[in-house]
Amino acid sequence: MTQTTEAAEAAGAIEATEAVEESRPRSNRSSDPRIHRAWFVAAVAFVTIIGAAAFRSLPGLLIDPLNHDFHWSRGTIGAAVSINLALYGLTAPFAAALMDRFGIRRVVAVALTVIAVGSGLTVWMTAAWQLMLCWGLLVGLGSGSMALAFAATVTNRWFTERKGLVTGILTAASASGQLIFLPLLSWIVTEHGWRPASVTVSLAALAVVPFVWLLLRDHPADVGVKPYGAPEFVPKPAPVTGAARRTVTVLFKAVRTGPFWLLAGTFAICGASTNGLIQTHFVPAAHDHGMPITAAASLLAVIGVFDVVGTVASGWFTDRFEPRRLLAVYYALRGISLLFLPMLLQSTVHPPMIFFIVFYGLDWVATVPPTLALCREQYGEDSAIVFGWVLASHQVGAALVAFLGGVARDVFGSYNVVWYSAGALCAVAALMALVIRRRPVRVAAALA
């Protein structure tokens, strides 16, 4: 009888243990061999950014065709691109706050739809103001919501460990999209004109919308798991109301700290020397030297290949080395390479140019993981919104050079002065990175 009772008690204990185990969030089970759900969310975000990268690949390919078809100056076309780039940055911090209020899925789905509408409407434009409205305003607003603040929000919510690596991977997604779409879009522009290319961008953005809506999740708690690397389950926070007010409030707090201005200044130079300069003006500059548009676009696509390698590697380095020193090295090497570019542009692709492309690709957005790491270090819970404002400065710098580069080409007949000026700015950015103080800043105390 005693043995029977003991057996019953043992069976009851086993059943109780199993019940407790079943009630736990799935990722809390030490024996769960499955891949953590956070990696699947990161994969969805990666593919989403790739699909949205089509609109990032097109502006540099449109300058010569629009100049030929409508006789608009390169400065005018550059102005539309600059509006796009500026809004891409200025929308980002508000998008990060909107994601806290309405969720990642809704914000990203709406953004992709706005991009599709803006790109599609350019097919019927006949005046420069319509280019600024469709490509500048609509695509700029939509792309701003798909900016790196999206990657920062996904990383902050779903990962406690490996944040640098995940940031690098998601940042590299844009370059991967460039690799996919640049050769395709350049071929379409050359063979069929710029209008079919704009339609392609519109369709690519629309195709991603159902993918985002069905597969992306806003928070680990939505699927009953804890963030990757977190010691315990994290409940989903309540929606944050007053998104715009919070975004502006965080900005007012951040601007009262020195590191914000240094981070914003260095990232503005980063945008000027990448999106504003190379992405917008490399193809027309190479075409000025007799290089076919398809060949120049293919070189930009190669930048995308090595951008993936460089950004992921930078994320790995950021988890292990001092981010300030990494930034200084990245900017110094980028500046040196730009000083040599005017001597490398020719009608054909030759080994020194390939070396430049490979090197620039490795360094393209390698600055993002250490910059985001410094934002986290300095601003804690507000880091995603602060990074959104820092990204805004990145795009303002890109917008200025996109416009001024076109003006310089109209005035001087070449881009040489732009290459040299950007190289000097990168040297300044390297020095700025080194003087960012290491002590974390308590933004909340900044108002005291």
Short mmCIF file of C-alpha atoms in Angstrom, two decimals:
data_model
loop_
_atom_site.label_atom_id
_atom_site.label_comp_id
_atom_site.label_asym_id
_atom_site.label_seq_id
_atom_site.Cartn_x
_atom_site.Cartn_y
_atom_site.Cartn_z
CA MET A 1 0.00 0.00 0.00
CA THR A 2 2.82 2.33 0.88
CA GLN A 3 4.56 1.66 -2.41
CA THR A 4 1.33 2.35 -4.28
CA THR A 5 0.88 5.65 -2.46
CA GLU A 6 4.48 6.67 -3.17
CA ALA A 7 4.07 5.80 -6.83
CA ALA A 8 0.90 7.87 -7.02
CA GLU A 9 2.62 10.80 -5.37
CA ALA A 10 5.57 10.48 -7.75
CA ALA A 11 3.24 10.39 -10.76
CA GLY A 12 1.42 13.45 -9.44
CA ALA A 13 4.70 15.28 -9.01
CA ILE A 14 5.72 14.46 -12.57
CA GLU A 15 2.38 15.67 -13.90
CA ALA A 16 2.67 18.90 -11.91
CA THR A 17 6.19 19.47 -13.20
CA GLU A 18 5.06 18.91 -16.77
CA ALA A 19 2.17 21.33 -16.29
CA VAL A 20 4.51 24.03 -14.99
CA GLU A 21 6.86 23.37 -17.87
CA GLU A 22 4.02 23.72 -20.39
CA SER A 23 2.94 27.00 -18.80
CA ARG A 24 6.35 28.59 -19.24
CA PRO A 25 7.16 30.78 -22.25
CA ARG A 26 8.67 28.48 -24.84
CA SER A 27 12.11 30.06 -24.89
CA ASN A 28 12.46 29.64 -21.11
CA ARG A 29 12.79 25.89 -21.43
CA SER A 30 16.44 25.01 -21.16
CA SER A 31 15.97 21.84 -23.16
CA ASP A 32 14.25 23.58 -26.14
CA PRO A 33 16.54 22.81 -29.11
CA ARG A 34 14.77 25.08 -31.57
CA ILE A 35 16.25 28.25 -33.04
CA HIS A 36 15.11 31.28 -31.08
CA ARG A 37 12.18 33.12 -32.66
CA ALA A 38 14.19 36.37 -32.61
CA TRP A 39 16.35 35.07 -35.45
CA PHE A 40 13.27 34.45 -37.59
CA VAL A 41 12.04 38.00 -36.91
CA ALA A 42 15.48 39.32 -37.86
CA ALA A 43 15.29 37.27 -41.07
CA VAL A 44 11.88 38.75 -41.89
CA ALA A 45 13.22 42.26 -41.25
CA PHE A 46 16.25 41.47 -43.44
CA VAL A 47 14.09 40.37 -46.38
CA THR A 48 11.77 43.33 -45.87
CA ILE A 49 14.64 45.81 -46.06
CA ILE A 50 15.95 44.03 -49.16
CA GLY A 51 12.59 44.41 -50.88
CA ALA A 52 12.36 48.06 -49.89
CA ALA A 53 15.90 48.73 -51.16
CA ALA A 54 14.67 49.05 -54.74
CA PHE A 55 13.79 52.71 -54.22
CA ARG A 56 17.30 53.36 -52.83
CA SER A 57 18.87 52.02 -56.02
CA LEU A 58 17.06 54.22 -58.53
CA PRO A 59 17.94 57.95 -57.99
CA GLY A 60 21.46 57.79 -59.40
CA LEU A 61 20.14 56.02 -62.49
CA LEU A 62 17.52 58.72 -63.16
CA ILE A 63 19.76 61.80 -63.41
CA ASP A 64 20.89 61.39 -67.01
CA PRO A 65 17.55 60.03 -68.38
CA LEU A 66 15.51 62.82 -66.78
CA ASN A 67 18.02 65.41 -67.94
CA HIS A 68 17.69 64.03 -71.47
CA ASP A 69 13.88 63.67 -71.53
CA PHE A 70 12.84 66.88 -69.73
CA HIS A 71 16.00 69.01 -70.01
CA TRP A 72 15.95 69.56 -66.27
CA SER A 73 19.32 70.60 -64.83
CA ARG A 74 21.21 68.18 -62.64
CA GLY A 75 20.78 70.67 -59.81
CA THR A 76 16.98 70.47 -60.18
CA ILE A 77 17.01 66.67 -60.22
CA GLY A 78 19.46 66.70 -57.33
CA ALA A 79 17.03 68.91 -55.39
CA ALA A 80 14.31 66.26 -55.68
CA VAL A 81 16.76 63.60 -54.51
CA SER A 82 17.84 65.85 -51.64
CA ILE A 83 14.20 66.23 -50.49
CA ASN A 84 13.91 62.44 -50.57
CA LEU A 85 17.11 61.97 -48.56
CA ALA A 86 16.25 64.68 -46.04
CA LEU A 87 12.77 63.29 -45.38
CA TYR A 88 14.26 59.80 -45.18
CA GLY A 89 16.20 61.03 -42.19
CA LEU A 90 13.74 63.44 -40.61
CA THR A 91 10.92 60.89 -40.66
CA ALA A 92 13.00 58.18 -38.98
CA PRO A 93 12.79 59.37 -35.34
CA PHE A 94 9.02 59.85 -35.59
CA ALA A 95 8.71 56.42 -37.19
CA ALA A 96 10.54 54.87 -34.23
CA ALA A 97 8.05 56.51 -31.85
CA LEU A 98 5.11 55.47 -34.04
CA MET A 99 6.35 51.88 -33.87
CA ASP A 100 6.15 52.14 -30.08
CA ARG A 101 2.57 53.41 -30.41
CA PHE A 102 1.06 51.35 -33.25
CA GLY A 103 3.51 48.46 -33.69
CA ILE A 104 6.19 47.65 -36.21
CA ARG A 105 3.93 45.79 -38.65
CA ARG A 106 1.45 48.60 -39.18
CA VAL A 107 4.04 51.35 -39.61
CA VAL A 108 6.18 49.36 -42.05
CA ALA A 109 3.19 48.17 -44.11
CA VAL A 110 1.88 51.73 -44.50
CA ALA A 111 5.36 53.00 -45.36
CA LEU A 112 5.81 50.46 -48.13
CA THR A 113 2.42 51.38 -49.57
CA VAL A 114 3.33 55.08 -49.62
CA ILE A 115 6.59 54.23 -51.41
CA ALA A 116 4.71 52.23 -54.03
CA VAL A 117 2.25 55.08 -54.65
CA GLY A 118 4.96 57.73 -54.89
CA SER A 119 7.13 55.73 -57.26
CA GLY A 120 4.20 54.67 -59.42
CA LEU A 121 2.91 58.23 -59.87
CA THR A 122 6.21 59.41 -61.37
CA VAL A 123 5.25 57.60 -64.59
CA TRP A 124 2.79 60.41 -65.38
CA MET A 125 4.87 63.42 -64.29
CA THR A 126 5.61 66.24 -66.73
CA ALA A 127 7.05 68.95 -64.48
CA ALA A 128 9.91 69.15 -61.99
CA TRP A 129 7.59 69.94 -59.06
CA GLN A 130 5.87 66.60 -59.64
CA LEU A 131 9.22 64.83 -59.32
CA MET A 132 9.78 66.64 -56.03
CA LEU A 133 6.28 65.72 -54.84
CA CYS A 134 6.30 62.03 -55.83
CA TRP A 135 9.92 61.00 -55.48
CA GLY A 136 10.92 63.67 -53.00
CA LEU A 137 7.94 63.89 -50.62
CA LEU A 138 6.03 60.58 -50.84
CA VAL A 139 8.95 58.20 -51.34
CA GLY A 140 10.97 60.22 -48.82
CA LEU A 141 8.30 59.88 -46.14
CA GLY A 142 7.80 56.18 -46.83
CA SER A 143 11.49 55.39 -46.93
CA GLY A 144 12.07 57.29 -43.69
CA SER A 145 9.81 54.83 -41.92
CA MET A 146 11.89 52.00 -43.39
CA ALA A 147 15.13 53.60 -42.27
CA LEU A 148 17.69 52.21 -39.85
CA ALA A 149 15.40 53.15 -36.96
CA PHE A 150 13.37 50.11 -38.04
CA ALA A 151 16.44 47.91 -37.65
CA ALA A 152 17.23 49.55 -34.31
CA THR A 153 13.71 48.94 -33.01
CA VAL A 154 13.72 45.27 -34.04
CA THR A 155 17.16 44.78 -32.48
CA ASN A 156 16.29 46.50 -29.21
CA ARG A 157 13.04 44.58 -28.74
CA TRP A 158 14.13 41.10 -29.77
CA PHE A 159 17.79 40.89 -28.72
CA THR A 160 19.67 41.36 -25.47
CA GLU A 161 22.83 39.67 -26.75
CA ARG A 162 24.42 39.87 -30.22
CA LYS A 163 22.97 43.33 -30.83
CA GLY A 164 26.04 44.51 -32.74
CA LEU A 165 25.96 41.47 -35.02
CA VAL A 166 22.22 41.79 -35.69
CA THR A 167 22.55 45.51 -36.36
CA GLY A 168 25.27 44.76 -38.89
CA ILE A 169 23.16 42.10 -40.59
CA LEU A 170 20.07 44.31 -40.86
CA THR A 171 22.13 47.26 -42.06
CA ALA A 172 23.67 45.03 -44.71
CA ALA A 173 20.18 44.15 -45.96
CA SER A 174 19.91 47.48 -47.74
CA ALA A 175 23.18 46.77 -49.52
CA SER A 176 21.93 43.32 -50.46
CA GLY A 177 18.86 44.90 -52.00
CA GLN A 178 21.10 47.27 -53.90
CA LEU A 179 23.03 44.27 -55.19
CA ILE A 180 19.79 42.70 -56.44
CA PHE A 181 18.08 45.75 -57.89
CA LEU A 182 20.87 47.95 -59.28
CA PRO A 183 21.84 45.70 -62.22
CA LEU A 184 18.18 45.00 -62.94
CA LEU A 185 17.10 48.64 -62.80
CA SER A 186 20.09 49.86 -64.83
CA TRP A 187 19.26 47.30 -67.54
CA ILE A 188 15.61 48.39 -67.53
CA VAL A 189 16.58 52.09 -67.76
CA THR A 190 19.00 51.40 -70.62
CA GLU A 191 16.74 49.07 -72.61
CA HIS A 192 13.24 50.33 -71.83
CA GLY A 193 13.56 53.76 -70.21
CA TRP A 194 13.12 55.14 -66.72
CA ARG A 195 9.34 54.71 -66.46
CA PRO A 196 9.35 50.88 -66.38
CA ALA A 197 12.09 51.11 -63.76
CA SER A 198 9.85 53.29 -61.58
CA VAL A 199 7.02 50.77 -61.97
CA THR A 200 9.39 47.99 -60.94
CA VAL A 201 10.25 49.86 -57.74
CA SER A 202 6.55 50.35 -57.02
CA LEU A 203 5.76 46.66 -57.51
CA ALA A 204 8.71 45.58 -55.38
CA ALA A 205 7.49 47.71 -52.46
CA LEU A 206 3.93 46.38 -52.78
CA ALA A 207 5.14 42.77 -52.92
CA VAL A 208 6.72 43.09 -49.49
CA VAL A 209 3.56 44.36 -47.73
CA PRO A 210 1.80 40.97 -47.25
CA PHE A 211 5.12 39.43 -46.25
CA VAL A 212 5.46 42.01 -43.45
CA TRP A 213 1.86 41.74 -42.32
CA LEU A 214 1.80 37.95 -42.08
CA LEU A 215 5.25 37.17 -40.70
CA LEU A 216 6.61 40.14 -38.75
CA ARG A 217 5.82 40.38 -35.03
CA ASP A 218 6.04 43.49 -32.87
CA HIS A 219 7.38 42.06 -29.61
CA PRO A 220 8.71 38.73 -28.20
CA ALA A 221 5.76 38.61 -25.79
CA ASP A 222 3.41 38.36 -28.78
CA VAL A 223 4.61 34.80 -29.35
CA GLY A 224 5.37 33.92 -25.72
CA VAL A 225 9.16 34.08 -25.79
CA LYS A 226 11.77 36.21 -24.06
CA PRO A 227 14.25 38.37 -26.01
CA TYR A 228 17.30 36.50 -27.25
CA GLY A 229 19.85 36.35 -24.44
CA ALA A 230 17.50 37.84 -21.81
CA PRO A 231 17.58 36.14 -18.39
CA GLU A 232 13.81 36.30 -17.98
CA PHE A 233 10.57 36.84 -19.85
CA VAL A 234 9.80 40.49 -20.72
CA PRO A 235 6.11 41.51 -20.80
CA LYS A 236 4.97 43.55 -23.76
CA PRO A 237 4.85 47.23 -22.79
CA ALA A 238 1.66 49.19 -23.23
CA PRO A 239 1.42 51.32 -26.38
CA VAL A 240 3.20 54.64 -25.94
CA THR A 241 0.89 57.55 -26.65
CA GLY A 242 2.01 60.98 -27.81
CA ALA A 243 4.56 59.62 -30.28
CA ALA A 244 5.38 62.97 -31.86
CA ARG A 245 5.66 64.71 -28.48
CA ARG A 246 7.91 61.99 -27.14
CA THR A 247 10.14 62.17 -30.21
CA VAL A 248 10.59 65.92 -29.89
CA THR A 249 11.07 65.69 -26.11
CA VAL A 250 13.84 63.14 -26.52
CA LEU A 251 15.48 65.40 -29.08
CA PHE A 252 15.39 68.39 -26.71
CA LYS A 253 17.00 66.27 -24.02
CA ALA A 254 19.65 64.87 -26.33
CA VAL A 255 20.73 68.20 -27.85
CA ARG A 256 21.78 69.33 -24.39
CA THR A 257 24.51 66.67 -24.35
CA GLY A 258 27.82 66.91 -26.18
CA PRO A 259 27.94 63.33 -27.54
CA PHE A 260 24.73 63.91 -29.52
CA TRP A 261 26.31 66.67 -31.59
CA LEU A 262 29.44 64.63 -32.21
CA LEU A 263 27.42 61.58 -33.25
CA ALA A 264 25.14 63.69 -35.43
CA GLY A 265 28.09 65.49 -37.02
CA THR A 266 30.01 62.34 -37.85
CA PHE A 267 26.91 60.64 -39.22
CA ALA A 268 26.07 63.69 -41.36
CA ILE A 269 29.48 63.32 -42.98
CA CYS A 270 28.83 59.61 -43.36
CA GLY A 271 25.63 60.34 -45.30
CA ALA A 272 27.33 63.01 -47.38
CA SER A 273 30.07 60.62 -48.46
CA THR A 274 27.79 57.63 -49.20
CA ASN A 275 24.11 58.19 -50.07
CA GLY A 276 24.56 61.81 -51.09
CA LEU A 277 27.78 61.40 -53.05
CA ILE A 278 28.55 57.91 -54.30
CA GLN A 279 25.04 56.49 -54.50
CA THR A 280 23.63 59.60 -56.22
CA HIS A 281 26.52 60.86 -58.34
CA PHE A 282 28.88 57.96 -59.01
CA VAL A 283 26.97 56.65 -62.04
CA PRO A 284 26.68 60.05 -63.82
CA ALA A 285 30.30 60.88 -62.89
CA ALA A 286 31.54 57.62 -64.38
CA HIS A 287 29.34 58.22 -67.42
CA ASP A 288 31.03 61.62 -67.84
CA HIS A 289 34.29 59.71 -68.39
CA GLY A 290 32.71 57.46 -71.02
CA MET A 291 31.76 54.49 -68.84
CA PRO A 292 28.42 52.89 -69.83
CA ILE A 293 25.61 53.34 -67.29
CA THR A 294 25.19 49.58 -66.90
CA ALA A 295 28.89 49.17 -66.10
CA ALA A 296 28.84 51.98 -63.54
CA ALA A 297 25.67 50.59 -61.95
CA SER A 298 27.27 47.16 -61.76
CA LEU A 299 30.18 48.69 -59.85
CA LEU A 300 27.71 50.13 -57.35
CA ALA A 301 26.18 46.68 -57.06
CA VAL A 302 29.63 45.29 -56.23
CA ILE A 303 29.79 47.87 -53.45
CA GLY A 304 26.62 46.20 -52.18
CA VAL A 305 28.34 42.80 -52.12
CA PHE A 306 31.20 43.97 -49.96
CA ASP A 307 28.95 46.24 -47.93
CA VAL A 308 27.28 43.10 -46.57
CA VAL A 309 30.66 41.68 -45.54
CA GLY A 310 31.92 44.96 -44.10
CA THR A 311 28.77 45.77 -42.12
CA VAL A 312 28.40 42.30 -40.59
CA ALA A 313 32.11 42.32 -39.73
CA SER A 314 31.72 45.79 -38.20
CA GLY A 315 28.89 44.49 -36.03
CA TRP A 316 31.15 41.67 -34.85
CA PHE A 317 33.98 44.17 -34.15
CA THR A 318 31.59 46.47 -32.28
CA ASP A 319 30.75 43.67 -29.83
CA ARG A 320 34.47 43.34 -29.07
CA PHE A 321 36.30 46.65 -29.61
CA GLU A 322 35.96 50.31 -28.67
CA PRO A 323 33.36 51.81 -31.08
CA ARG A 324 34.95 55.28 -31.07
CA ARG A 325 38.21 53.96 -32.44
CA LEU A 326 36.38 51.89 -35.01
CA LEU A 327 34.56 55.00 -36.25
CA ALA A 328 37.81 56.98 -36.46
CA VAL A 329 39.46 54.26 -38.56
CA TYR A 330 36.44 53.90 -40.85
CA TYR A 331 36.17 57.62 -41.58
CA ALA A 332 39.92 58.13 -42.05
CA LEU A 333 40.21 55.30 -44.57
CA ARG A 334 37.08 56.47 -46.42
CA GLY A 335 38.49 59.98 -46.75
CA ILE A 336 41.77 58.73 -48.17
CA SER A 337 40.01 56.61 -50.75
CA LEU A 338 37.89 59.55 -51.97
CA LEU A 339 41.00 61.63 -52.61
CA PHE A 340 42.16 59.01 -55.12
CA LEU A 341 38.83 58.56 -56.90
CA PRO A 342 39.22 61.40 -59.50
CA MET A 343 42.34 59.68 -60.80
CA LEU A 344 40.55 56.33 -61.12
CA LEU A 345 37.51 57.32 -63.20
CA GLN A 346 37.95 56.14 -66.80
CA SER A 347 35.85 54.81 -69.66
CA THR A 348 36.67 51.22 -68.75
CA VAL A 349 36.75 49.20 -65.54
CA HIS A 350 40.34 48.60 -64.47
CA PRO A 351 41.96 46.95 -61.40
CA PRO A 352 42.55 50.16 -59.36
CA MET A 353 38.87 51.06 -59.75
CA ILE A 354 37.84 47.57 -58.67
CA PHE A 355 40.08 47.95 -55.61
CA PHE A 356 38.37 51.26 -54.77
CA ILE A 357 34.92 49.69 -55.14
CA VAL A 358 35.80 46.73 -52.92
CA PHE A 359 37.37 48.99 -50.29
CA TYR A 360 34.50 51.49 -50.32
CA GLY A 361 32.00 48.67 -50.10
CA LEU A 362 33.65 47.29 -46.97
CA ASP A 363 33.51 50.76 -45.40
CA TRP A 364 30.11 51.90 -46.79
CA VAL A 365 27.87 51.59 -43.72
CA ALA A 366 30.36 49.94 -41.40
CA THR A 367 29.86 53.09 -39.33
CA VAL A 368 26.31 52.10 -38.35
CA PRO A 369 26.95 49.38 -35.71
CA PRO A 370 29.46 51.45 -33.66
CA THR A 371 27.29 54.58 -33.98
CA LEU A 372 24.23 52.69 -32.76
CA ALA A 373 26.28 51.13 -29.95
CA LEU A 374 27.32 54.60 -28.80
CA CYS A 375 23.69 55.73 -28.86
CA ARG A 376 22.74 52.78 -26.64
CA GLU A 377 25.62 53.50 -24.29
CA GLN A 378 24.80 57.17 -23.97
CA TYR A 379 20.99 57.24 -24.09
CA GLY A 380 19.67 53.88 -22.88
CA GLU A 381 15.93 53.38 -23.41
CA ASP A 382 15.71 56.44 -25.66
CA SER A 383 18.52 55.17 -27.90
CA ALA A 384 16.28 54.12 -30.82
CA ILE A 385 14.71 57.58 -31.05
CA VAL A 386 18.05 59.34 -30.51
CA PHE A 387 19.54 57.17 -33.24
CA GLY A 388 16.62 58.21 -35.42
CA TRP A 389 17.64 61.85 -34.98
CA VAL A 390 21.28 60.98 -35.58
CA LEU A 391 20.14 59.21 -38.75
CA ALA A 392 18.25 62.40 -39.66
CA SER A 393 21.56 64.24 -39.63
CA HIS A 394 23.00 61.47 -41.83
CA GLN A 395 20.31 62.11 -44.41
CA VAL A 396 20.54 65.90 -44.15
CA GLY A 397 24.23 65.58 -44.99
CA ALA A 398 23.34 63.25 -47.84
CA ALA A 399 20.66 65.67 -49.09
CA LEU A 400 23.04 68.62 -49.11
CA VAL A 401 25.66 66.77 -51.13
CA ALA A 402 23.06 65.27 -53.48
CA PHE A 403 21.99 68.83 -54.33
CA LEU A 404 25.37 70.58 -54.17
CA GLY A 405 27.02 67.77 -56.14
CA GLY A 406 24.60 68.36 -58.99
CA VAL A 407 25.17 72.12 -58.80
CA ALA A 408 28.95 71.63 -58.79
CA ARG A 409 28.67 69.44 -61.89
CA ASP A 410 26.62 72.15 -63.64
CA VAL A 411 29.06 74.92 -62.63
CA PHE A 412 32.49 73.25 -62.92
CA GLY A 413 31.73 70.60 -65.54
CA SER A 414 33.08 67.80 -63.32
CA TYR A 415 32.72 66.29 -59.86
CA ASN A 416 36.38 66.67 -58.79
CA VAL A 417 35.78 69.41 -56.24
CA VAL A 418 33.06 67.28 -54.64
CA TRP A 419 35.33 64.24 -54.25
CA TYR A 420 38.11 66.29 -52.62
CA SER A 421 35.73 68.14 -50.30
CA ALA A 422 34.12 64.89 -49.14
CA GLY A 423 37.56 63.40 -48.44
CA ALA A 424 38.44 66.36 -46.22
CA LEU A 425 35.13 66.07 -44.36
CA CYS A 426 35.81 62.40 -43.61
CA ALA A 427 39.09 63.41 -41.93
CA VAL A 428 37.12 65.81 -39.73
CA ALA A 429 34.68 63.02 -38.85
CA ALA A 430 37.54 60.76 -37.76
CA LEU A 431 38.73 63.41 -35.29
CA MET A 432 35.19 64.02 -34.01
CA ALA A 433 34.71 60.32 -33.31
CA LEU A 434 37.81 60.20 -31.12
CA VAL A 435 36.64 63.00 -28.82
CA ILE A 436 33.25 61.46 -27.93
CA ARG A 437 33.44 60.98 -24.19
CA ARG A 438 33.15 57.48 -22.83
CA ARG A 439 31.12 58.28 -19.69
CA PRO A 440 27.42 57.40 -20.26
CA VAL A 441 25.21 60.46 -20.33
CA ARG A 442 21.96 60.38 -18.36
CA VAL A 443 19.65 62.13 -20.75
CA ALA A 444 16.89 62.29 -18.17
CA ALA A 445 19.19 64.33 -15.95
CA ALA A 446 20.01 66.76 -18.72
CA LEU A 447 17.01 68.91 -17.83
CA ALA A 448 18.09 69.22 -14.20
#
